[in-house]
Structure formats: structure tokens, C-alpha cells
């Protein structure tokens, strides 16, 4: 399934050129054009799924195996000191391209990059209420 208006569908299909560092039957891995660090890569499924909720389980399983290959290259070739593997789902969560993608961001000591969130401080009762909602 492709979406005619989706730039990542076109990139994943090879219709728009990209800096591809890995490809298999299900995924293309490209370098991000506005990288958070040297080697920042995006894992794109070749089929269009807007987010993790829509991604079939089979691809959800495979995408982490691809991420593992990429972090191997980043560690061995780029010599990164760590990496962040993350993905954003929905505008509220910072997603800007609505074709599922997983970011693999090599990190270097003192790279000055900031990736994170503001920690909350719920009471024990509030945590318990959330637990009861979810189980
Ligand atoms: P997100 O905010 O999680 O949806 O991430 C979208 C990412 O896609 C951003 O890091 C962009 O820099 C990147 N991006 C957008 N367009 C392109 C493109 N044509 N080629 C490579 N990366 C892109
Ligand atoms: Zn798409």
C-alpha cells in the first residue's frame, strides 16, 4: 500500500533519490536531511503505515532487527559512544512526516544534543490510578 502524497513512500520506493545506507525487501534506511548528529538515520518501511499503531506486528518485529544492524554500523564504523532509537507518533508527539519511521541517532560524548522530556512528579495515588486504568 502506497500513499501518493507521502514523501517517505516515494523515497522508500526509490522514486526520490535518498542517501540510502541499507535496504531489504521491507525497509529502506536513509540519512536524515536535518540530522541531530553525524549518521542520524531513518528506518522507513516500504509500505505506507502512518504510525506504530497502524504498523503490522510482523513489520514491528522486523524493524528492531534492522535498528540493531544500523547501531552495529554506527558503533563499529562511526565509533559512536551511544545511540538513541526512537520514533514519534502523532503531531502531539512531534511526528512531522506521517509515514512510520524509526530514528537511529548516534551519540557522541559532549555532542551537545538534547533529546528528552521534562520528568513529572505524580503522587503514589496518581500512579496507582494510572495503573488501574491500564491493567
Ligand atoms: P519526525 O519529526 O519524527 O516525523 O521526523 C521526521 C524526520 O524526517 C526529521 O528528522 C526530518 O529531518 C526528516 N526528513 C524530512 N524529509 C526528509 C527527506 N526528504 N529526506 C531525509 N529526511 C527527511
Ligand atoms: Zn508513506
Short mmCIF file of C-alpha atoms and ligand atoms in Angstrom, two decimals:
data_model
loop_
_atom_site.label_atom_id
_atom_site.label_comp_id
_atom_site.label_asym_id
_atom_site.label_seq_id
_atom_site.Cartn_x
_atom_site.Cartn_y
_atom_site.Cartn_z
CA UNK A 1 0.00 0.00 0.00
CA UNK A 2 1.41 3.40 -1.04
CA UNK A 3 0.20 6.92 -0.38
CA UNK A 4 0.59 9.20 -3.42
CA UNK A 5 1.04 12.27 -1.25
CA UNK A 6 3.67 10.77 1.04
CA UNK A 7 7.31 11.76 0.54
CA UNK A 8 8.58 8.76 2.53
CA UNK A 9 6.59 6.39 0.26
CA UNK A 10 8.41 7.92 -2.71
CA UNK A 11 11.79 7.77 -1.00
CA UNK A 12 11.24 4.20 0.21
CA UNK A 13 10.23 3.15 -3.33
CA UNK A 14 13.35 4.80 -4.78
CA UNK A 15 11.27 7.31 -6.79
CA UNK A 16 13.01 10.17 -4.97
CA UNK A 17 16.78 9.81 -4.51
CA UNK A 18 17.99 9.44 -0.94
CA UNK A 19 21.19 8.71 0.95
CA UNK A 20 20.41 5.03 1.45
CA UNK A 21 22.65 3.14 3.87
CA UNK A 22 20.68 -0.13 3.97
CA UNK A 23 17.83 -1.74 2.07
CA UNK A 24 15.96 -5.04 2.17
CA UNK A 25 12.55 -6.27 0.98
CA UNK A 26 10.66 -4.43 3.71
CA UNK A 27 12.72 -1.37 4.64
CA UNK A 28 14.96 1.37 3.31
CA UNK A 29 17.26 3.14 5.75
CA UNK A 30 18.26 6.68 4.83
CA UNK A 31 20.26 9.51 6.33
CA UNK A 32 18.12 12.26 7.84
CA UNK A 33 18.44 15.56 5.93
CA UNK A 34 18.42 17.54 9.18
CA UNK A 35 20.46 15.20 11.37
CA UNK A 36 20.65 15.51 15.13
CA UNK A 37 24.16 14.06 14.87
CA UNK A 38 26.58 12.55 12.35
CA UNK A 39 24.92 9.41 10.96
CA UNK A 40 21.34 10.13 12.11
CA UNK A 41 19.33 7.56 10.15
CA UNK A 42 15.66 6.85 9.50
CA UNK A 43 14.27 3.36 9.01
CA UNK A 44 11.35 3.53 6.57
CA UNK A 45 9.03 0.61 5.80
CA UNK A 46 8.43 0.36 2.05
CA UNK A 47 4.68 0.21 2.60
CA UNK A 48 2.76 3.16 3.99
CA UNK A 49 1.71 3.00 7.63
CA UNK A 50 1.15 6.27 9.42
CA UNK A 51 2.37 5.23 12.85
CA UNK A 52 3.25 2.35 15.17
CA UNK A 53 -0.41 1.64 15.90
CA UNK A 54 -1.01 1.01 12.19
CA UNK A 55 2.21 -0.94 11.58
CA UNK A 56 1.54 -4.70 11.29
CA UNK A 57 3.10 -6.82 14.04
CA UNK A 58 5.35 -8.63 11.56
CA UNK A 59 6.99 -5.35 10.49
CA UNK A 60 7.07 -4.05 14.04
CA UNK A 61 9.14 -7.09 14.95
CA UNK A 62 11.44 -6.74 11.97
CA UNK A 63 12.11 -3.03 12.42
CA UNK A 64 14.04 -3.56 15.63
CA UNK A 65 16.22 -6.15 13.93
CA UNK A 66 17.05 -3.54 11.28
CA UNK A 67 17.75 -0.97 14.00
CA UNK A 68 20.17 -3.45 15.55
CA UNK A 69 22.08 -3.74 12.25
CA UNK A 70 22.28 0.04 11.97
CA UNK A 71 23.51 0.60 15.51
CA UNK A 72 26.16 -2.04 14.82
CA UNK A 73 27.44 0.01 11.87
CA UNK A 74 27.27 3.21 13.88
CA UNK A 75 29.26 1.70 16.69
CA UNK A 76 31.85 -0.07 14.52
CA UNK A 77 32.19 2.45 11.66
CA UNK A 78 31.36 5.81 13.20
CA UNK A 79 32.65 4.91 16.65
CA UNK A 80 29.71 6.49 18.40
CA UNK A 81 29.64 6.38 22.20
CA UNK A 82 25.91 5.63 22.36
CA UNK A 83 22.75 6.00 20.36
CA UNK A 84 19.10 6.88 20.73
CA UNK A 85 16.49 4.74 18.98
CA UNK A 86 13.15 6.48 18.97
CA UNK A 87 10.14 7.28 16.94
CA UNK A 88 7.38 9.87 17.18
CA UNK A 89 3.71 9.06 16.66
CA UNK A 90 1.18 11.80 16.08
CA UNK A 91 1.54 15.55 15.89
CA UNK A 92 1.26 15.83 19.68
CA UNK A 93 4.34 13.63 19.99
CA UNK A 94 6.37 15.59 17.45
CA UNK A 95 5.76 13.49 14.34
CA UNK A 96 6.14 15.64 11.23
CA UNK A 97 6.14 13.00 8.47
CA UNK A 98 3.14 10.72 8.78
CA UNK A 99 4.74 7.57 7.41
CA UNK A 100 6.09 5.38 10.21
CA UNK A 101 9.82 5.83 10.69
CA UNK A 102 12.29 4.93 13.37
CA UNK A 103 15.12 7.34 14.16
CA UNK A 104 18.54 5.91 14.94
CA UNK A 105 20.67 8.71 16.33
CA UNK A 106 24.34 8.09 17.08
CA UNK A 107 25.51 9.95 20.16
CA UNK A 108 28.96 11.19 20.99
CA UNK A 109 30.24 12.27 24.40
CA UNK A 110 29.69 16.02 24.73
CA UNK A 111 27.80 16.25 21.41
CA UNK A 112 25.57 18.90 22.98
CA UNK A 113 22.40 17.30 21.61
CA UNK A 114 19.29 17.34 23.77
CA UNK A 115 16.77 14.51 23.49
CA UNK A 116 14.40 14.05 26.37
CA UNK A 117 11.39 15.09 28.38
CA UNK A 118 10.52 17.04 31.47
CA UNK A 119 10.16 14.49 34.33
CA UNK A 120 6.82 14.51 36.14
CA UNK A 121 6.29 14.04 39.90
CA UNK A 122 3.00 12.18 40.43
CA UNK A 123 1.91 11.07 43.88
CA UNK A 124 1.70 7.35 44.71
CA UNK A 125 -2.11 7.65 44.42
CA UNK A 126 -1.88 9.21 40.97
CA UNK A 127 0.49 6.49 39.78
CA UNK A 128 -1.86 3.88 41.18
CA UNK A 129 -4.85 5.43 39.39
CA UNK A 130 -3.00 5.20 36.07
CA UNK A 131 -2.05 1.61 36.80
CA UNK A 132 -5.72 0.75 37.45
CA UNK A 133 -6.73 2.38 34.16
CA UNK A 134 -4.22 0.40 32.14
CA UNK A 135 -4.40 -3.11 33.55
P1 LIG B 1 9.54 13.10 12.81
O1 LIG B 1 9.56 14.51 13.35
O2 LIG B 1 9.76 12.05 13.84
O3 LIG B 1 8.32 12.86 11.96
O4 LIG B 1 10.82 13.01 11.88
C1 LIG B 1 10.84 13.36 10.55
C2 LIG B 1 12.29 13.40 10.14
O5 LIG B 1 12.36 13.29 8.74
C3 LIG B 1 13.01 14.70 10.51
O6 LIG B 1 14.14 14.37 11.32
C4 LIG B 1 13.40 15.30 9.17
O7 LIG B 1 14.65 15.93 9.22
C5 LIG B 1 13.41 14.07 8.27
N1 LIG B 1 13.15 14.30 6.86
C6 LIG B 1 12.12 15.00 6.33
N2 LIG B 1 12.17 14.96 4.98
C7 LIG B 1 13.25 14.21 4.66
C8 LIG B 1 13.86 13.81 3.43
N3 LIG B 1 13.36 14.18 2.24
N4 LIG B 1 14.97 13.04 3.48
C9 LIG B 1 15.50 12.68 4.68
N5 LIG B 1 14.98 13.03 5.87
C10 LIG B 1 13.88 13.79 5.86
ZN1 LIG B 2 4.10 6.81 3.04
#
